[in-house]
Amino acid sequence: MLGIRRSAVGSMSVASRHVMATGVVIGALAFTLIALLIPVQKFGGRSAAAATAPAAPEDDGAGIQSTAFGPLTPQDRDFVRKVRLAGLWELPAGRQAQQRSTRPAIRTAGEHLVDGHTELDRRVTEVAQALGMEIPSQPSAQQQEWLDQMDRAQGPQYERLFVQLLRRAHGKVFALVAQIRAQTRNSMVRQLATDANNTVLDHITVLEASGLVDFDGLADTPSGTPSAPAPAASSPVSRPTK
């Protein structure tokens, strides 16, 4: 009987050791797999999302407001203000292109900017009044800096700078317009997003038709501003600062 008990204890010990060893191996494999996956998600997934996702909206602290046209969220209000801001610098940029450029394609792009944002500015003013919102009356400091860059540029450098700044700015806002159009529950904001989508797409098209867009230069830069093209080697004008 004692021999039987010792044999059973010995068998159980061997079995336990096998179970424990198997558990250790499985645990080590799982830990290794997690260690391999974390860097991929951290550095690959997040960076890819950051490159494609629109910038986070500014929260004005007013929360979600009830209106006759549906709920009005901080994201909705941020979008309305950004549409207004776009017109505050793109309208003078378009007028300047019509006056300064000798290229028909640039003058056409300027004409589209003026026509498109004149109508869109009228629409955004109506939307803001209907929703009881305040909207900006002056371009942002960054937008004013882009206008100043174009003021300082001359000749072919001006034309390249105009196209690149405007094309990159429109590309950035295009994703925001699509997001708002898909998500907003406010009918006034939804219609404004539809109008803005048509305008932005038209402007992207005419800017690209100039043949001056540097598509490699449209990628995000550390400063987060539209990248300005380098001046031609023969041009004595220095590159505009940002």
mmCIF file of C-alpha atoms in Angstrom:
data_model
loop_
_atom_site.group_PDB
_atom_site.id
_atom_site.type_symbol
_atom_site.label_atom_id
_atom_site.label_comp_id
_atom_site.label_asym_id
_atom_site.label_seq_id
_atom_site.Cartn_x
_atom_site.Cartn_y
_atom_site.Cartn_z
ATOM 1 C CA MET A 1 0.000 0.000 0.000
ATOM 2 C CA LEU A 2 2.812 2.392 0.889
ATOM 3 C CA GLY A 3 4.521 1.597 -2.412
ATOM 4 C CA ILE A 4 1.311 2.365 -4.266
ATOM 5 C CA ARG A 5 0.957 5.718 -2.481
ATOM 6 C CA ARG A 6 4.560 6.660 -3.281
ATOM 7 C CA SER A 7 4.025 5.707 -6.913
ATOM 8 C CA ALA A 8 0.885 7.832 -7.096
ATOM 9 C CA VAL A 9 2.625 10.786 -5.460
ATOM 10 C CA GLY A 10 5.532 10.416 -7.833
ATOM 11 C CA SER A 11 3.195 10.253 -10.825
ATOM 12 C CA MET A 12 1.342 13.332 -9.674
ATOM 13 C CA SER A 13 4.599 15.208 -9.169
ATOM 14 C CA VAL A 14 5.769 14.351 -12.669
ATOM 15 C CA ALA A 15 2.397 15.402 -14.118
ATOM 16 C CA SER A 16 2.428 18.646 -12.160
ATOM 17 C CA ARG A 17 5.905 19.390 -13.380
ATOM 18 C CA HIS A 18 4.792 18.851 -16.972
ATOM 19 C CA VAL A 19 1.754 21.126 -16.503
ATOM 20 C CA MET A 20 3.885 23.840 -14.918
ATOM 21 C CA ALA A 21 6.511 23.609 -17.649
ATOM 22 C CA THR A 22 3.854 23.806 -20.334
ATOM 23 C CA GLY A 23 2.314 26.849 -18.643
ATOM 24 C CA VAL A 24 5.684 28.581 -18.480
ATOM 25 C CA VAL A 25 6.302 27.961 -22.178
ATOM 26 C CA ILE A 26 2.836 29.246 -23.151
ATOM 27 C CA GLY A 27 3.262 32.297 -20.950
ATOM 28 C CA ALA A 28 6.654 33.085 -22.471
ATOM 29 C CA LEU A 29 5.256 32.776 -25.992
ATOM 30 C CA ALA A 30 2.336 35.034 -25.140
ATOM 31 C CA PHE A 31 4.635 37.639 -23.586
ATOM 32 C CA THR A 32 6.873 37.560 -26.660
ATOM 33 C CA LEU A 33 3.874 37.996 -28.976
ATOM 34 C CA ILE A 34 2.611 40.984 -26.953
ATOM 35 C CA ALA A 35 6.062 42.536 -26.976
ATOM 36 C CA LEU A 36 6.191 42.194 -30.761
ATOM 37 C CA LEU A 37 2.711 43.628 -31.321
ATOM 38 C CA ILE A 38 2.935 46.670 -29.043
ATOM 39 C CA PRO A 39 5.614 48.511 -31.072
ATOM 40 C CA VAL A 40 3.708 47.878 -34.308
ATOM 41 C CA GLN A 41 0.515 49.352 -32.900
ATOM 42 C CA LYS A 42 2.298 52.173 -31.100
ATOM 43 C CA PHE A 43 4.500 53.398 -33.907
ATOM 44 C CA GLY A 44 2.708 52.132 -37.002
ATOM 45 C CA GLY A 45 -0.990 52.334 -36.263
ATOM 46 C CA ARG A 46 -0.950 55.608 -34.375
ATOM 47 C CA SER A 47 1.278 57.424 -36.820
ATOM 48 C CA ALA A 48 -0.841 56.275 -39.753
ATOM 49 C CA ALA A 49 -4.008 57.431 -38.016
ATOM 50 C CA ALA A 50 -2.425 60.756 -37.153
ATOM 51 C CA ALA A 51 -1.486 61.313 -40.785
ATOM 52 C CA THR A 52 -5.000 60.696 -42.073
ATOM 53 C CA ALA A 53 -7.308 61.840 -39.303
ATOM 54 C CA PRO A 54 -8.533 65.433 -39.244
ATOM 55 C CA ALA A 55 -7.206 67.694 -36.511
ATOM 56 C CA ALA A 56 -9.106 67.495 -33.234
ATOM 57 C CA PRO A 57 -11.833 70.159 -33.000
ATOM 58 C CA GLU A 58 -11.516 73.008 -30.533
ATOM 59 C CA ASP A 59 -13.989 72.679 -27.667
ATOM 60 C CA ASP A 60 -15.569 76.054 -26.852
ATOM 61 C CA GLY A 61 -16.907 74.680 -23.582
ATOM 62 C CA ALA A 62 -20.556 75.263 -24.517
ATOM 63 C CA GLY A 63 -21.365 71.559 -24.757
ATOM 64 C CA ILE A 64 -24.144 70.168 -26.937
ATOM 65 C CA GLN A 65 -26.840 72.739 -27.609
ATOM 66 C CA SER A 66 -30.421 72.059 -28.671
ATOM 67 C CA THR A 67 -31.546 73.912 -31.816
ATOM 68 C CA ALA A 68 -34.511 73.781 -34.179
ATOM 69 C CA PHE A 69 -32.221 72.055 -36.689
ATOM 70 C CA GLY A 70 -30.934 69.321 -34.398
ATOM 71 C CA PRO A 71 -28.224 69.035 -31.734
ATOM 72 C CA LEU A 72 -25.289 71.406 -32.183
ATOM 73 C CA THR A 73 -22.028 69.929 -30.901
ATOM 74 C CA PRO A 74 -18.683 71.603 -30.194
ATOM 75 C CA GLN A 75 -17.384 69.847 -33.311
ATOM 76 C CA ASP A 76 -20.210 71.364 -35.384
ATOM 77 C CA ARG A 77 -19.468 74.870 -34.111
ATOM 78 C CA ASP A 78 -15.729 74.416 -34.703
ATOM 79 C CA PHE A 79 -16.477 73.416 -38.296
ATOM 80 C CA VAL A 80 -18.692 76.463 -38.924
ATOM 81 C CA ARG A 81 -15.947 78.755 -37.613
ATOM 82 C CA LYS A 82 -13.308 77.057 -39.754
ATOM 83 C CA VAL A 83 -15.411 77.506 -42.881
ATOM 84 C CA ARG A 84 -15.632 81.203 -42.070
ATOM 85 C CA LEU A 85 -11.873 81.403 -41.393
ATOM 86 C CA ALA A 86 -11.116 79.721 -44.714
ATOM 87 C CA GLY A 87 -12.919 82.477 -46.590
ATOM 88 C CA LEU A 88 -11.184 85.221 -44.622
ATOM 89 C CA TRP A 89 -7.799 84.365 -46.135
ATOM 90 C CA GLU A 90 -8.674 82.527 -49.335
ATOM 91 C CA LEU A 91 -10.814 85.380 -50.681
ATOM 92 C CA PRO A 92 -7.942 87.926 -50.547
ATOM 93 C CA ALA A 93 -5.554 85.240 -51.819
ATOM 94 C CA GLY A 94 -7.820 84.648 -54.817
ATOM 95 C CA ARG A 95 -8.124 88.356 -55.575
ATOM 96 C CA GLN A 96 -4.367 88.733 -55.362
ATOM 97 C CA ALA A 97 -3.819 85.845 -57.795
ATOM 98 C CA GLN A 98 -6.164 87.478 -60.300
ATOM 99 C CA GLN A 99 -4.218 90.727 -60.093
ATOM 100 C CA ARG A 100 -0.625 89.507 -59.885
ATOM 101 C CA SER A 101 -0.323 86.322 -61.919
ATOM 102 C CA THR A 102 0.365 86.260 -65.639
ATOM 103 C CA ARG A 103 -0.546 82.570 -65.972
ATOM 104 C CA PRO A 104 -4.122 81.979 -67.159
ATOM 105 C CA ALA A 105 -4.373 78.847 -64.970
ATOM 106 C CA ILE A 106 -3.444 80.791 -61.834
ATOM 107 C CA ARG A 107 -5.849 83.586 -62.668
ATOM 108 C CA THR A 108 -8.577 80.973 -63.201
ATOM 109 C CA ALA A 109 -7.794 79.403 -59.836
ATOM 110 C CA GLY A 110 -8.009 82.839 -58.240
ATOM 111 C CA GLU A 111 -11.373 83.418 -59.871
ATOM 112 C CA HIS A 112 -12.704 80.120 -58.524
ATOM 113 C CA LEU A 113 -11.455 80.970 -55.030
ATOM 114 C CA VAL A 114 -13.219 84.326 -55.093
ATOM 115 C CA ASP A 115 -16.476 82.985 -56.503
ATOM 116 C CA GLY A 116 -16.539 79.899 -54.299
ATOM 117 C CA HIS A 117 -15.752 81.620 -51.028
ATOM 118 C CA THR A 118 -18.009 84.585 -51.709
ATOM 119 C CA GLU A 119 -20.953 82.192 -51.901
ATOM 120 C CA LEU A 120 -19.699 79.965 -49.077
ATOM 121 C CA ASP A 121 -19.140 83.000 -46.857
ATOM 122 C CA ARG A 122 -22.722 84.064 -47.473
ATOM 123 C CA ARG A 123 -23.913 80.586 -46.529
ATOM 124 C CA VAL A 124 -21.823 80.313 -43.373
ATOM 125 C CA THR A 125 -23.067 83.712 -42.217
ATOM 126 C CA GLU A 126 -26.658 82.535 -42.636
ATOM 127 C CA VAL A 127 -25.926 79.308 -40.767
ATOM 128 C CA ALA A 128 -24.229 81.126 -37.892
ATOM 129 C CA GLN A 129 -27.164 83.531 -37.530
ATOM 130 C CA ALA A 130 -29.693 80.694 -37.590
ATOM 131 C CA LEU A 131 -27.747 78.780 -34.944
ATOM 132 C CA GLY A 132 -27.012 81.811 -32.772
ATOM 133 C CA MET A 133 -23.251 81.499 -33.214
ATOM 134 C CA GLU A 134 -20.480 84.059 -33.288
ATOM 135 C CA ILE A 135 -17.981 83.625 -36.122
ATOM 136 C CA PRO A 136 -14.539 85.175 -36.704
ATOM 137 C CA SER A 137 -14.127 88.468 -38.536
ATOM 138 C CA GLN A 138 -10.365 88.273 -39.084
ATOM 139 C CA PRO A 139 -8.089 85.483 -40.385
ATOM 140 C CA SER A 140 -6.058 83.586 -37.825
ATOM 141 C CA ALA A 141 -2.424 84.491 -37.145
ATOM 142 C CA GLN A 142 -1.303 81.484 -39.191
ATOM 143 C CA GLN A 143 -3.522 82.414 -42.132
ATOM 144 C CA GLN A 144 -2.269 85.998 -42.026
ATOM 145 C CA GLU A 145 1.281 84.656 -42.135
ATOM 146 C CA TRP A 146 0.460 82.713 -45.314
ATOM 147 C CA LEU A 147 -0.902 85.898 -46.881
ATOM 148 C CA ASP A 148 2.259 87.738 -45.819
ATOM 149 C CA GLN A 149 4.399 85.039 -47.459
ATOM 150 C CA MET A 150 2.576 85.548 -50.738
ATOM 151 C CA ASP A 151 2.900 89.333 -50.430
ATOM 152 C CA ARG A 152 6.694 88.977 -50.196
ATOM 153 C CA ALA A 153 7.044 86.493 -53.068
ATOM 154 C CA GLN A 154 7.556 87.630 -56.643
ATOM 155 C CA GLY A 155 7.114 86.208 -60.144
ATOM 156 C CA PRO A 156 7.221 82.432 -60.587
ATOM 157 C CA GLN A 157 7.984 81.957 -56.893
ATOM 158 C CA TYR A 158 4.734 83.707 -56.010
ATOM 159 C CA GLU A 159 2.751 81.457 -58.339
ATOM 160 C CA ARG A 160 4.279 78.275 -56.920
ATOM 161 C CA LEU A 161 3.761 79.511 -53.372
ATOM 162 C CA PHE A 162 0.135 80.445 -54.028
ATOM 163 C CA VAL A 163 -0.674 77.041 -55.516
ATOM 164 C CA GLN A 164 1.139 75.039 -52.852
ATOM 165 C CA LEU A 165 -0.244 76.902 -49.846
ATOM 166 C CA LEU A 166 -3.814 76.816 -51.125
ATOM 167 C CA ARG A 167 -3.699 73.207 -52.344
ATOM 168 C CA ARG A 168 -2.341 71.920 -49.060
ATOM 169 C CA ALA A 169 -4.823 73.915 -46.992
ATOM 170 C CA HIS A 170 -7.728 72.560 -49.073
ATOM 171 C CA GLY A 171 -6.422 69.021 -48.760
ATOM 172 C CA LYS A 172 -6.327 69.289 -44.980
ATOM 173 C CA VAL A 173 -9.870 70.639 -44.692
ATOM 174 C CA PHE A 174 -11.270 68.073 -47.150
ATOM 175 C CA ALA A 175 -11.062 65.310 -44.534
ATOM 176 C CA LEU A 176 -12.773 67.502 -41.926
ATOM 177 C CA VAL A 177 -15.633 68.334 -44.288
ATOM 178 C CA ALA A 178 -16.227 64.634 -44.977
ATOM 179 C CA GLN A 179 -16.180 63.812 -41.265
ATOM 180 C CA ILE A 180 -18.699 66.514 -40.376
ATOM 181 C CA ARG A 181 -20.946 65.607 -43.324
ATOM 182 C CA ALA A 182 -21.026 61.998 -42.160
ATOM 183 C CA GLN A 183 -21.470 62.562 -38.428
ATOM 184 C CA THR A 184 -23.398 65.763 -37.706
ATOM 185 C CA ARG A 185 -27.007 65.530 -36.554
ATOM 186 C CA ASN A 186 -27.681 69.196 -37.307
ATOM 187 C CA SER A 187 -29.369 69.752 -40.674
ATOM 188 C CA MET A 188 -27.959 73.288 -41.130
ATOM 189 C CA VAL A 189 -24.418 72.107 -40.486
ATOM 190 C CA ARG A 190 -24.941 69.105 -42.757
ATOM 191 C CA GLN A 191 -26.011 71.303 -45.668
ATOM 192 C CA LEU A 192 -23.079 73.648 -45.054
ATOM 193 C CA ALA A 193 -20.744 70.656 -45.156
ATOM 194 C CA THR A 194 -22.263 69.605 -48.481
ATOM 195 C CA ASP A 195 -21.724 73.085 -49.910
ATOM 196 C CA ALA A 196 -18.188 73.218 -48.519
ATOM 197 C CA ASN A 197 -17.379 69.821 -49.987
ATOM 198 C CA ASN A 198 -18.349 70.955 -53.482
ATOM 199 C CA THR A 199 -16.382 74.191 -53.119
ATOM 200 C CA VAL A 200 -13.249 72.554 -51.748
ATOM 201 C CA LEU A 201 -13.238 69.888 -54.458
ATOM 202 C CA ASP A 202 -13.622 72.542 -57.159
ATOM 203 C CA HIS A 203 -10.707 74.533 -55.731
ATOM 204 C CA ILE A 204 -8.479 71.470 -55.443
ATOM 205 C CA THR A 205 -9.222 70.653 -59.078
ATOM 206 C CA VAL A 206 -8.367 74.100 -60.469
ATOM 207 C CA LEU A 207 -5.231 74.395 -58.330
ATOM 208 C CA GLU A 208 -3.977 71.040 -59.609
ATOM 209 C CA ALA A 209 -4.795 72.094 -63.177
ATOM 210 C CA SER A 210 -2.072 74.739 -62.879
ATOM 211 C CA GLY A 211 0.560 71.985 -63.053
ATOM 212 C CA LEU A 212 2.485 73.610 -60.182
ATOM 213 C CA VAL A 213 1.431 71.373 -57.288
ATOM 214 C CA ASP A 214 4.353 69.636 -55.584
ATOM 215 C CA PHE A 215 2.546 66.514 -54.384
ATOM 216 C CA ASP A 216 5.556 65.316 -52.398
ATOM 217 C CA GLY A 217 5.434 68.606 -50.534
ATOM 218 C CA LEU A 218 1.822 68.045 -49.457
ATOM 219 C CA ALA A 219 2.860 65.591 -46.733
ATOM 220 C CA ASP A 220 2.617 66.728 -43.131
ATOM 221 C CA THR A 221 5.522 68.777 -41.836
ATOM 222 C CA PRO A 222 6.583 69.159 -38.194
ATOM 223 C CA SER A 223 5.286 72.720 -38.079
ATOM 224 C CA GLY A 224 1.848 71.625 -39.297
ATOM 225 C CA THR A 225 1.649 74.423 -41.860
ATOM 226 C CA PRO A 226 1.286 74.158 -45.618
ATOM 227 C CA SER A 227 4.729 73.550 -47.061
ATOM 228 C CA ALA A 228 6.063 76.333 -49.223
ATOM 229 C CA PRO A 229 7.992 75.401 -52.363
ATOM 230 C CA ALA A 230 11.655 76.246 -52.533
ATOM 231 C CA PRO A 231 12.489 79.087 -54.921
ATOM 232 C CA ALA A 232 14.029 78.298 -58.288
ATOM 233 C CA ALA A 233 17.816 78.223 -58.348
ATOM 234 C CA SER A 234 17.901 81.271 -60.589
ATOM 235 C CA SER A 235 15.556 83.285 -58.405
ATOM 236 C CA PRO A 236 17.215 85.929 -56.205
ATOM 237 C CA VAL A 237 14.258 85.941 -53.809
ATOM 238 C CA SER A 238 14.818 84.017 -50.598
ATOM 239 C CA ARG A 239 12.355 81.392 -49.464
ATOM 240 C CA PRO A 240 9.502 82.843 -47.352
ATOM 241 C CA THR A 241 9.777 82.088 -43.659
ATOM 242 C CA LYS A 242 7.020 80.273 -41.824
#
